[in-house]
Coordinates of C-alpha atoms and ligand atoms in Angstrom, one line a residue:
M1 CA 126.2 99.9 145.1
R2 CA 129.8 100.0 143.8
T3 CA 130.2 99.8 140.1
S4 CA 133.2 97.4 140.6
Q5 CA 130.8 94.9 142.1
Y6 CA 128.0 95.5 139.7
I7 CA 127.1 94.7 136.1
L8 CA 127.0 98.0 134.4
A9 CA 127.3 96.5 130.9
T10 CA 127.2 99.8 129.0
L11 CA 127.9 99.7 125.3
K12 CA 129.7 102.4 123.2
E13 CA 128.2 101.4 119.9
T14 CA 124.6 101.6 119.0
P15 CA 123.4 98.0 118.2
S16 CA 122.4 97.9 114.6
D17 CA 119.2 96.0 115.0
A18 CA 117.6 98.5 117.4
E19 CA 115.3 100.9 115.4
I20 CA 114.0 103.3 118.1
I21 CA 115.8 105.3 120.6
S22 CA 114.4 103.6 123.7
H23 CA 115.5 100.2 122.4
Q24 CA 119.0 101.5 121.5
L25 CA 119.4 103.2 124.9
M26 CA 118.1 100.2 126.9
L27 CA 120.8 98.1 125.2
R28 CA 123.5 100.7 125.5
A29 CA 122.8 101.6 129.1
G30 CA 123.0 97.8 130.0
M31 CA 119.3 97.6 131.0
I32 CA 118.3 94.6 128.8
R33 CA 119.8 92.0 126.6
K34 CA 118.0 90.0 123.9
L35 CA 117.7 86.2 124.4
A36 CA 115.6 85.5 121.3
S37 CA 113.1 87.5 119.2
G38 CA 110.8 89.3 121.6
L39 CA 112.5 87.8 124.7
Y40 CA 114.7 89.9 126.9
T41 CA 116.8 89.5 130.0
W42 CA 116.5 92.4 132.4
L43 CA 120.0 93.4 133.8
P44 CA 120.2 94.8 137.3
S45 CA 119.8 98.4 136.5
G46 CA 116.9 97.7 134.0
L47 CA 115.2 95.6 136.7
K48 CA 115.5 98.4 139.2
V49 CA 113.5 100.7 136.8
L50 CA 111.0 98.0 136.1
R51 CA 110.5 97.6 139.9
N52 CA 110.1 101.3 140.2
V53 CA 107.2 101.2 137.8
E54 CA 105.7 98.3 139.6
K55 CA 106.0 100.1 142.9
V56 CA 104.0 103.2 141.7
V57 CA 101.4 100.9 140.0
R58 CA 101.0 98.8 143.2
E59 CA 100.7 101.9 145.4
E60 CA 98.0 103.5 143.2
M61 CA 96.1 100.2 142.8
D62 CA 96.1 99.6 146.6
K63 CA 95.0 103.2 147.1
A64 CA 92.1 102.7 144.7
G65 CA 90.9 99.7 146.8
A66 CA 92.2 96.9 144.6
I67 CA 93.6 93.7 146.2
E68 CA 96.8 92.1 144.9
M69 CA 97.0 88.3 144.1
L70 CA 99.0 86.2 141.7
M71 CA 97.7 83.8 139.1
P72 CA 99.7 81.2 137.1
V73 CA 101.1 82.0 133.7
I74 CA 100.1 78.5 132.5
Q75 CA 96.4 78.2 132.0
P76 CA 94.3 75.1 131.2
A77 CA 92.8 75.1 127.7
D78 CA 89.3 74.1 128.9
L79 CA 88.8 77.5 130.5
W80 CA 89.6 79.1 127.1
Q81 CA 87.3 76.7 125.4
E82 CA 84.5 77.7 127.9
S83 CA 84.9 81.4 127.1
G84 CA 85.2 80.6 123.4
R85 CA 88.5 82.3 123.1
W86 CA 90.6 79.1 122.4
D87 CA 89.3 79.3 118.9
Q88 CA 89.0 83.0 118.6
F89 CA 92.4 84.2 119.8
G90 CA 94.5 82.9 116.9
P91 CA 98.3 82.3 116.9
E92 CA 99.1 85.0 119.4
L93 CA 97.9 82.5 122.0
L94 CA 101.0 80.3 122.7
R95 CA 99.7 76.8 123.2
I96 CA 101.5 74.0 124.9
S97 CA 100.7 70.5 126.1
D98 CA 101.9 68.7 129.1
R99 CA 103.3 65.1 129.3
N100 CA 99.8 63.7 129.3
N101 CA 99.0 65.6 126.1
R102 CA 96.6 67.9 127.9
P103 CA 96.4 71.3 126.2
F104 CA 97.4 74.6 128.0
A105 CA 98.0 78.2 127.0
L106 CA 100.6 80.6 128.2
G107 CA 98.5 83.4 129.5
P108 CA 98.3 86.5 127.2
T109 CA 95.7 87.9 129.7
H110 CA 93.8 86.4 132.7
E111 CA 90.0 87.0 132.3
E112 CA 89.3 83.2 132.2
V113 CA 91.4 82.4 135.2
I114 CA 90.1 85.2 137.3
T115 CA 86.5 84.5 136.3
D116 CA 87.0 80.8 137.3
F117 CA 88.5 81.9 140.6
V118 CA 85.6 84.3 141.4
R119 CA 82.9 81.8 140.4
K120 CA 84.4 79.3 142.9
E121 CA 85.3 81.7 145.7
I122 CA 82.7 84.5 145.7
N123 CA 79.3 83.3 146.4
S124 CA 77.3 86.1 147.9
Y125 CA 76.4 89.7 146.9
K126 CA 77.8 90.6 150.3
Q127 CA 81.3 90.0 149.0
L128 CA 80.8 92.5 146.1
P129 CA 82.0 94.7 144.6
I130 CA 85.6 93.5 144.5
T131 CA 88.6 94.4 142.5
L132 CA 91.5 92.0 142.2
Y133 CA 94.9 92.6 140.5
Q134 CA 98.3 91.1 139.8
V135 CA 101.6 92.1 138.3
Q136 CA 102.4 89.1 136.2
T137 CA 104.3 87.9 133.2
K138 CA 102.2 87.7 130.0
V139 CA 103.0 85.7 126.9
R140 CA 101.8 86.7 123.5
D141 CA 103.3 85.2 120.3
E142 CA 103.3 88.6 118.6
V143 CA 103.2 88.4 114.8
R144 CA 106.0 91.1 114.8
P145 CA 107.9 91.5 118.0
R146 CA 109.9 94.7 117.8
F147 CA 111.3 97.7 119.5
G148 CA 112.7 95.7 122.4
V149 CA 110.5 95.4 125.4
M150 CA 108.0 97.7 123.7
R151 CA 106.4 94.8 121.8
A152 CA 107.8 91.7 123.4
R153 CA 106.6 88.1 123.4
E154 CA 107.0 87.9 127.1
F155 CA 106.3 91.0 129.2
T156 CA 105.1 92.3 132.5
M157 CA 101.5 93.5 132.8
K158 CA 99.5 94.8 135.7
D159 CA 96.0 93.4 135.2
A160 CA 93.1 94.1 137.4
Y161 CA 89.6 92.7 137.2
S162 CA 86.5 94.0 139.0
F163 CA 83.2 92.2 139.7
H164 CA 79.8 93.9 140.4
L165 CA 76.1 93.3 140.5
S166 CA 75.2 96.4 138.5
E167 CA 76.4 98.5 135.6
D168 CA 76.3 101.6 137.9
C169 CA 78.6 99.9 140.4
L170 CA 80.9 98.9 137.5
S171 CA 80.9 102.5 136.2
A172 CA 81.9 103.8 139.7
T173 CA 84.9 101.4 139.9
Y174 CA 85.8 102.1 136.3
E175 CA 86.0 105.9 137.1
R176 CA 88.2 105.1 140.1
M177 CA 90.5 103.0 138.0
H178 CA 90.6 105.7 135.3
Q179 CA 91.7 108.1 138.0
A180 CA 94.3 105.7 139.4
Y181 CA 95.7 105.3 135.9
C182 CA 96.0 109.1 135.6
N183 CA 97.8 109.2 139.0
I184 CA 100.2 106.5 137.9
F185 CA 101.2 108.2 134.7
E186 CA 101.4 111.5 136.4
R187 CA 103.7 110.2 139.1
L188 CA 105.9 108.5 136.5
G189 CA 106.4 111.9 134.9
L190 CA 105.0 110.8 131.5
D191 CA 103.3 113.0 128.9
Y192 CA 100.2 110.9 128.3
R193 CA 96.6 111.1 127.1
P194 CA 93.6 109.0 128.0
V195 CA 91.6 108.4 124.7
I196 CA 88.3 106.7 124.0
A197 CA 88.9 103.3 122.5
D198 CA 86.9 101.2 120.2
T199 CA 85.7 98.1 122.1
G200 CA 86.1 96.1 118.9
S201 CA 86.1 92.3 119.2
I202 CA 86.2 92.3 123.0
G203 CA 82.7 93.7 123.1
G204 CA 81.4 95.7 126.0
S205 CA 80.4 99.3 125.9
V206 CA 83.0 101.6 127.4
S207 CA 86.8 101.5 127.0
H208 CA 89.7 103.9 127.3
E209 CA 93.3 103.6 126.3
F210 CA 96.2 105.5 127.8
H211 CA 98.8 106.6 125.4
V212 CA 102.3 108.0 126.0
L213 CA 102.9 110.5 123.2
A214 CA 105.9 109.6 121.1
E215 CA 106.7 109.9 117.4
S216 CA 107.8 106.2 117.4
G217 CA 104.3 105.1 118.7
E218 CA 102.6 102.4 116.7
D219 CA 99.2 103.9 117.3
A220 CA 97.5 107.0 115.9
I221 CA 95.3 109.0 118.3
A222 CA 93.0 111.8 117.3
F223 CA 92.3 115.0 119.4
S224 CA 89.9 117.8 118.8
D225 CA 91.4 121.2 118.9
G226 CA 88.1 122.7 120.1
S227 CA 87.3 120.4 123.0
D228 CA 88.9 117.8 125.2
Y229 CA 87.7 115.0 122.9
A230 CA 90.4 112.4 122.3
A231 CA 90.0 109.0 120.8
N232 CA 92.2 106.3 119.3
I233 CA 92.1 106.4 115.5
E234 CA 89.8 103.4 115.2
K235 CA 87.2 105.0 117.4
A236 CA 87.5 108.3 115.7
E237 CA 87.1 106.6 112.4
A238 CA 84.1 104.6 113.5
L239 CA 82.3 107.8 114.5
A240 CA 83.5 109.9 111.5
P241 CA 80.8 111.4 109.3
T242 CA 80.5 109.6 106.0
E243 CA 81.3 112.7 104.0
T244 CA 84.6 113.0 105.7
R245 CA 85.5 109.5 104.6
A246 CA 84.5 110.2 101.0
E247 CA 86.5 113.4 101.1
A248 CA 89.5 111.7 102.6
S249 CA 89.4 108.9 100.0
K250 CA 90.0 111.6 97.3
T251 CA 93.5 112.0 98.8
L252 CA 94.3 108.5 97.6
N253 CA 94.2 109.9 94.1
T254 CA 97.2 112.0 94.9
F255 CA 99.2 108.9 95.2
A256 CA 99.8 107.5 91.8
T257 CA 101.7 104.4 90.9
P258 CA 101.5 103.1 87.4
E259 CA 99.0 100.6 88.6
A260 CA 97.0 103.1 90.6
S261 CA 96.8 105.5 87.6
T262 CA 95.6 102.6 85.5
I263 CA 93.0 101.8 88.1
E264 CA 92.1 105.5 88.2
Q265 CA 91.5 105.3 84.5
L266 CA 89.4 102.2 85.1
K267 CA 87.4 104.0 87.8
A268 CA 86.8 106.9 85.5
K269 CA 85.7 104.6 82.7
H270 CA 83.3 102.6 84.9
G271 CA 82.3 105.6 87.0
V272 CA 83.0 103.8 90.3
K273 CA 84.3 105.2 93.5
P274 CA 86.0 103.8 96.6
H275 CA 83.2 102.7 98.9
R276 CA 82.6 101.8 102.5
G277 CA 81.3 98.5 103.4
V278 CA 82.9 96.6 100.6
K279 CA 82.7 92.9 100.8
T280 CA 85.9 91.6 99.4
I281 CA 89.4 93.0 99.3
I282 CA 92.1 91.6 97.1
V283 CA 95.6 92.7 97.6
Y284 CA 98.3 92.4 95.0
G285 CA 101.7 93.9 94.7
A286 CA 103.8 95.3 97.5
A287 CA 105.7 98.5 98.4
D288 CA 109.3 98.6 97.3
E289 CA 112.2 99.4 99.7
N290 CA 112.5 103.1 99.0
E291 CA 108.8 103.7 99.3
Q292 CA 108.5 104.9 95.8
R293 CA 105.7 102.6 95.0
G294 CA 103.1 101.6 97.4
L295 CA 101.3 98.4 97.8
V296 CA 98.2 98.4 95.6
A297 CA 94.9 96.8 96.6
L298 CA 91.9 96.1 94.6
V299 CA 88.7 96.4 96.5
V300 CA 86.1 94.3 94.9
R301 CA 82.5 94.4 95.9
G302 CA 80.6 91.2 95.8
D303 CA 81.1 87.7 97.3
H304 CA 84.0 85.7 96.2
S305 CA 84.6 82.3 97.7
L306 CA 88.0 81.5 99.1
N307 CA 88.5 78.9 96.4
E308 CA 87.6 81.4 93.7
L309 CA 90.1 83.8 95.1
K310 CA 92.8 81.2 95.4
A311 CA 92.2 80.2 91.8
Q312 CA 92.4 83.8 90.7
A313 CA 95.3 84.7 92.9
H314 CA 98.1 83.6 90.6
E315 CA 96.4 85.2 87.6
L316 CA 95.8 88.3 89.6
V317 CA 99.4 89.0 90.3
H318 CA 100.1 89.0 86.6
S319 CA 97.0 90.5 85.3
P320 CA 95.3 92.7 87.9
L321 CA 93.4 94.5 85.2
E322 CA 91.5 91.4 84.2
L323 CA 90.1 91.1 87.6
A324 CA 89.6 94.9 87.9
K325 CA 87.3 94.7 84.9
E326 CA 85.0 92.4 86.8
A327 CA 84.9 94.5 89.9
D328 CA 82.1 96.9 90.3
I329 CA 84.0 98.9 92.9
I330 CA 87.7 99.4 92.9
A331 CA 90.0 101.4 95.0
A332 CA 93.8 101.7 94.9
I333 CA 95.5 101.8 98.3
G334 CA 99.1 102.4 98.9
A335 CA 100.9 101.3 102.0
K336 CA 104.4 102.1 103.2
P337 CA 107.0 99.6 104.1
G338 CA 107.4 99.5 107.9
S339 CA 103.7 100.1 108.6
L340 CA 102.1 97.1 110.1
G341 CA 100.1 96.0 107.3
P342 CA 99.8 94.1 104.1
V343 CA 103.1 95.4 103.1
G344 CA 105.2 92.5 102.2
L345 CA 102.2 90.2 102.0
N346 CA 101.6 88.9 98.6
I347 CA 98.8 87.0 97.1
P348 CA 99.8 83.5 98.3
V349 CA 99.9 84.8 101.9
I350 CA 96.7 86.8 101.7
V351 CA 94.7 83.9 100.4
D352 CA 96.0 81.6 103.0
H353 CA 93.3 81.5 105.6
S354 CA 95.7 81.8 108.5
A355 CA 96.7 85.2 107.3
A356 CA 93.2 86.5 107.8
I357 CA 93.7 86.7 111.5
M358 CA 96.3 89.5 111.1
A359 CA 94.0 92.0 112.6
D360 CA 93.5 95.6 112.0
F361 CA 96.4 96.3 109.8
V362 CA 97.0 99.7 108.3
A363 CA 97.0 100.3 104.7
G364 CA 97.3 103.8 103.2
A365 CA 99.1 106.2 101.0
N366 CA 102.7 106.9 101.3
K367 CA 101.9 110.0 103.2
D368 CA 101.6 110.5 106.9
G369 CA 98.0 110.7 108.1
E370 CA 96.6 109.2 104.9
H371 CA 96.1 105.7 105.9
Y372 CA 93.2 103.3 105.9
S373 CA 93.2 101.5 109.1
G374 CA 91.2 98.9 110.7
V375 CA 91.2 96.8 107.6
N376 CA 90.4 93.4 108.7
W377 CA 89.0 90.0 107.7
D378 CA 86.5 88.0 109.5
R379 CA 88.3 84.7 109.9
D380 CA 85.2 82.8 110.9
V381 CA 83.7 82.9 107.4
T382 CA 85.0 81.1 104.4
D383 CA 84.9 84.3 102.3
F384 CA 87.1 87.2 103.2
T385 CA 84.9 90.1 104.2
V386 CA 86.3 93.5 104.9
A387 CA 84.9 94.4 108.3
D388 CA 85.2 98.1 107.6
I389 CA 87.4 100.5 105.8
R390 CA 87.6 103.9 107.3
N391 CA 89.9 106.8 107.4
V392 CA 90.3 110.0 109.2
V393 CA 92.8 112.7 108.4
E394 CA 94.1 115.7 110.2
G395 CA 91.7 118.6 109.9
D396 CA 88.6 116.4 109.7
P397 CA 85.7 117.7 111.9
S398 CA 85.8 116.1 115.3
P399 CA 83.1 113.5 115.9
C400 CA 82.2 115.5 119.1
G401 CA 81.0 118.4 116.9
K402 CA 83.5 120.9 118.2
G403 CA 86.8 121.7 116.5
V404 CA 88.9 119.7 114.0
L405 CA 91.0 116.7 114.6
Q406 CA 94.7 116.7 115.2
I407 CA 96.5 113.4 114.8
M408 CA 99.4 112.3 117.0
R409 CA 101.4 109.1 117.5
G410 CA 101.1 107.3 120.8
V411 CA 102.3 104.2 122.7
E412 CA 99.5 102.3 124.3
V413 CA 100.6 101.9 127.9
G414 CA 97.2 101.2 129.5
H415 CA 93.8 99.9 128.5
I416 CA 90.6 99.7 130.6
F417 CA 87.3 98.1 129.7
Q418 CA 83.7 97.7 130.9
L419 CA 83.3 94.1 129.9
G420 CA 79.8 93.6 131.2
T421 CA 78.7 90.0 131.4
K422 CA 80.8 88.6 128.5
Y423 CA 82.8 86.3 130.6
S424 CA 80.4 85.7 133.5
E425 CA 77.8 84.5 131.0
S426 CA 80.0 82.2 129.0
M427 CA 81.6 80.8 132.1
N428 CA 78.5 80.9 134.3
A429 CA 79.8 83.2 137.0
G430 CA 77.1 84.4 139.3
V431 CA 76.4 84.9 143.0
L432 CA 73.4 84.7 145.3
G433 CA 71.7 88.1 145.0
E434 CA 70.0 90.0 147.8
N435 CA 66.7 88.6 146.5
G436 CA 68.0 85.0 147.0
K437 CA 68.3 84.5 143.3
N438 CA 71.4 83.8 141.2
Q439 CA 72.7 86.9 139.6
M440 CA 75.3 87.2 136.8
L441 CA 78.4 89.2 137.6
T442 CA 79.2 92.3 135.7
M443 CA 82.9 92.8 135.1
G444 CA 85.6 95.3 134.2
C445 CA 89.2 94.7 133.3
Y446 CA 92.2 97.1 133.5
G447 CA 95.6 96.5 132.1
I448 CA 98.9 98.4 132.3
G449 CA 102.0 97.5 130.2
V450 CA 104.5 97.7 133.1
S451 CA 107.5 96.7 131.0
R452 CA 106.4 98.8 128.0
I453 CA 106.3 101.8 130.2
V454 CA 110.0 101.6 130.8
A455 CA 110.6 101.9 127.1
A456 CA 107.9 104.6 126.6
A457 CA 109.4 106.7 129.3
I458 CA 112.8 106.6 127.6
E459 CA 111.2 107.7 124.3
Q460 CA 110.1 110.9 126.1
N461 CA 113.2 111.4 128.2
N462 CA 116.5 111.3 126.4
D463 CA 119.2 113.4 124.8
D464 CA 122.4 112.8 122.8
Y465 CA 124.1 111.5 125.9
G466 CA 121.5 109.0 127.0
I467 CA 118.5 108.6 129.3
K468 CA 117.2 111.4 131.5
W469 CA 115.0 109.5 134.0
P470 CA 112.1 111.2 135.7
T471 CA 112.9 110.9 139.4
A472 CA 110.3 108.1 140.2
L473 CA 111.9 105.8 137.6
A474 CA 115.6 106.3 138.0
P475 CA 117.6 103.2 138.8
F476 CA 119.8 105.2 141.2
T477 CA 119.2 108.7 142.6
L478 CA 122.8 109.7 142.8
A479 CA 126.1 108.7 141.4
I480 CA 129.4 109.4 143.1
V481 CA 132.2 109.9 140.6
P482 CA 135.7 110.3 142.2
M483 CA 138.2 111.7 139.7
N484 CA 141.5 109.8 139.3
M485 CA 140.9 108.1 142.6
H486 CA 144.0 106.0 142.4
K487 CA 146.3 109.0 142.0
S488 CA 145.0 110.7 145.2
H489 CA 145.1 109.9 148.9
R490 CA 142.2 112.0 150.0
I491 CA 139.8 111.2 147.2
P492 CA 139.1 107.6 148.1
D493 CA 138.6 108.4 151.7
I494 CA 136.2 111.2 151.1
A495 CA 134.3 109.2 148.4
D496 CA 134.0 106.3 150.7
K497 CA 132.8 108.4 153.6
L498 CA 130.2 110.2 151.5
Y499 CA 129.0 106.9 150.0
N500 CA 128.4 105.4 153.4
E501 CA 126.6 108.6 154.6
F502 CA 124.3 108.7 151.6
K503 CA 123.5 105.0 152.0
A504 CA 122.7 105.6 155.7
A505 CA 120.5 108.4 154.8
G506 CA 118.5 106.1 152.5
I507 CA 119.6 107.5 149.2
D508 CA 120.0 104.9 146.4
V509 CA 123.6 105.7 145.4
L510 CA 125.9 104.3 142.8
F511 CA 129.6 104.7 143.7
D512 CA 131.7 104.6 140.6
D513 CA 134.8 103.1 142.1
R514 CA 136.3 101.8 138.8
K515 CA 139.8 102.7 137.8
E516 CA 138.5 104.5 134.7
R517 CA 139.2 107.8 133.2
P518 CA 136.7 110.5 134.4
G519 CA 135.3 110.9 130.9
V520 CA 134.3 107.2 130.7
M521 CA 132.6 107.4 134.1
F522 CA 130.7 110.6 133.3
N523 CA 129.6 109.1 130.0
D524 CA 128.3 105.9 131.6
M525 CA 126.4 107.8 134.3
E526 CA 124.8 110.1 131.7
L527 CA 123.9 107.1 129.5
L528 CA 122.3 105.4 132.5
G529 CA 120.5 108.6 133.2
V530 CA 121.3 108.9 137.0
P531 CA 119.5 112.2 138.0
Y532 CA 122.4 113.5 140.1
T533 CA 126.2 113.0 139.9
L534 CA 128.5 114.1 142.7
V535 CA 131.9 114.8 141.3
I536 CA 134.9 114.6 143.7
G537 CA 138.1 116.2 142.4
E538 CA 141.4 117.3 143.8
R539 CA 141.0 121.0 142.9
N540 CA 137.6 121.4 144.6
L541 CA 138.7 119.4 147.6
D542 CA 141.3 122.2 148.3
N543 CA 138.2 124.4 149.0
N544 CA 136.5 121.6 150.9
Q545 CA 133.9 121.3 148.1
V546 CA 132.3 118.8 145.8
E547 CA 130.4 119.4 142.6
L548 CA 126.7 118.3 142.1
K549 CA 125.5 117.9 138.5
N550 CA 121.9 117.7 137.5
R551 CA 121.3 115.3 134.6
R552 CA 118.1 116.9 133.4
T553 CA 119.0 120.6 133.6
G554 CA 122.8 120.2 133.2
K555 CA 123.2 122.7 136.0
K556 CA 126.2 122.4 138.3
L557 CA 126.3 123.3 142.0
M558 CA 129.2 123.5 144.4
L559 CA 128.6 122.1 147.9
D560 CA 130.7 122.1 151.0
I561 CA 131.7 118.5 151.8
D562 CA 130.2 118.4 155.3
Q563 CA 126.9 119.8 154.0
A564 CA 126.6 117.6 150.8
V565 CA 124.6 114.9 152.5
T566 CA 122.1 117.2 154.2
E567 CA 121.7 119.5 151.2
I568 CA 121.0 116.5 148.8
C569 CA 118.7 114.5 151.2
Ligands
ATP1 P1 98.9 96.5 121.4 O1 97.7 97.3 120.7 O2 100.1 97.4 121.5 O3 99.1 95.2 120.7 P2 97.0 95.4 123.1 O4 95.8 96.3 122.9 O5 97.0 94.1 122.4 O6 98.4 96.2 122.8 P3 96.0 94.9 125.8 O7 95.4 93.6 125.6 O8 95.1 96.1 125.9 O9 97.2 95.1 124.7 O10 97.0 94.8 127.1 C1 97.2 95.8 128.1 C2 98.5 96.5 127.9 O11 99.6 95.5 127.9 C3 98.6 97.3 126.7 O12 98.0 98.5 126.9 C4 100.2 97.4 126.6 O13 100.6 98.5 127.4 C5 100.7 96.1 127.1 N1 101.1 95.2 126.0 C6 100.3 94.5 125.2 N2 101.0 93.8 124.3 C7 102.3 94.0 124.7 C8 103.6 93.5 124.2 N3 103.6 92.6 123.2 N4 104.7 93.9 124.8 C9 104.7 94.8 125.9 N5 103.5 95.3 126.4 C10 102.4 94.9 125.8
MG2 MG1 98.1 93.4 120.8
MG3 MG1 95.8 97.9 121.4
MG4 MG1 94.7 97.3 124.2

């Protein structure tokens, strides 16, 4: 590819609305452009990287025995009604209707569609087990799209679904998929961890998430320093011993706002403590910009109807102490701005029933590692109920019994589930078993965030000059940078000749044939992260040599012109 005939689209300035390094670099390197919130156009070099991820994913899926197919993005609502998710999913499910007013959804995932396919096409035990997959656009109307393609509203996922007649058979495929995922992340050169995941609302028994380690990650994951136990924070918290939680809740006391200290006094007066399993949580106040004051929550035990809460809401903002007096259990919770959570929510939003589906937000002290997470409301009841309040902090004993927990940040790039019969039962998907009787299918599902991986890889592979692609991901393998080409007779000829030879040898080469200053060209190639740059300059040509620069190591190597192609290939 010649840059003069390409869209490099590199930017000198860092776009101000990009918060994390991968988002900044994807914009600056000309990989993506924003169309609207959470919607991105992939430019040619970005698309090449995306395709590289897809290639590795497809190869490993095929190797693991999965079969590729492709299902529609637009899905009829009746399938979602059958599975019960039309009502459960909430506003993340983008709903549309056609010209005849028939309701549809833009697929955030494809369990319903694949189960419908399988119940129609697979009739006999002889056709099982089977694993089907696709690489397809997913649509989720995320409450907070951010970080570019990391949390987009339209993104590429590889989703696979397996169907079995027994739990054992499902377990065997699940293991194979787990291994395939490890192979994929290994080949992509990512520092990743598989962690045990909470199956939460999806149900089922076994689940793992795959996280790419990165400070900017939206998730917390807990590792034991004394074993290979690793879990996402929700799972670690669900298993944490009660004493740990009680101990951790003490740390909340270190966080004192005027309100919190007043509540502390109240607690002392009434002799109450933060408690697990509380029934109603009422949130008032919010964190201010400079994180000096956290959001404060009152956790009130006992049942309060929605109407009662609404009636009290306005009062509450102005006189939290009045309500506090009535509460038999009170806790003060701070949360920092920027954490996905009740920050910025105020009472009118909280008491609006639609806000209740904001799931699993994090609320915690203005200190890393001291957050309550998994705070959630059950939206199917008229009262707000707190599903659970848990916390785990660094240094807690590991639930596995060995070692203490370390907590790190991660980006969820993959998620696998043993679903069991959840969908086959609700959608009546069975086959004729060996005994001649109808048998329900047992199911697994396996997702990879293909487009998110591109951003996650950049989080781990960058420096002050730009991206440093792992080989498998790089948009080009080699860049040819001729210096001051227009001032020389020999340089254009040699650059051209080498370009053609590399192309013939099957190397994906980018020939920077722009009439730009060498500095501009070097900067662009470094920003884009091309692993090798071949520099052609007058002085080295006098010795019949060209210079090869390694982007990752920064090392330079002189090569004889006639050996350059054989040495590099
Ligand atoms: P998250 O917790 O980040 O919202 P999720 O648990 O909702 O992700 P899954 O339903 O497990 O996502 O989907 C499988 C994979 O799809 C995720 O592991 C992630 O890599 C990717 N993914 C999910 N949502 C998005 C998104 N909005 N943008 C890009 N990739 C996404
Ligand atoms: Mg999600
Ligand atoms: Mg998740
Ligand atoms: Mg997930």
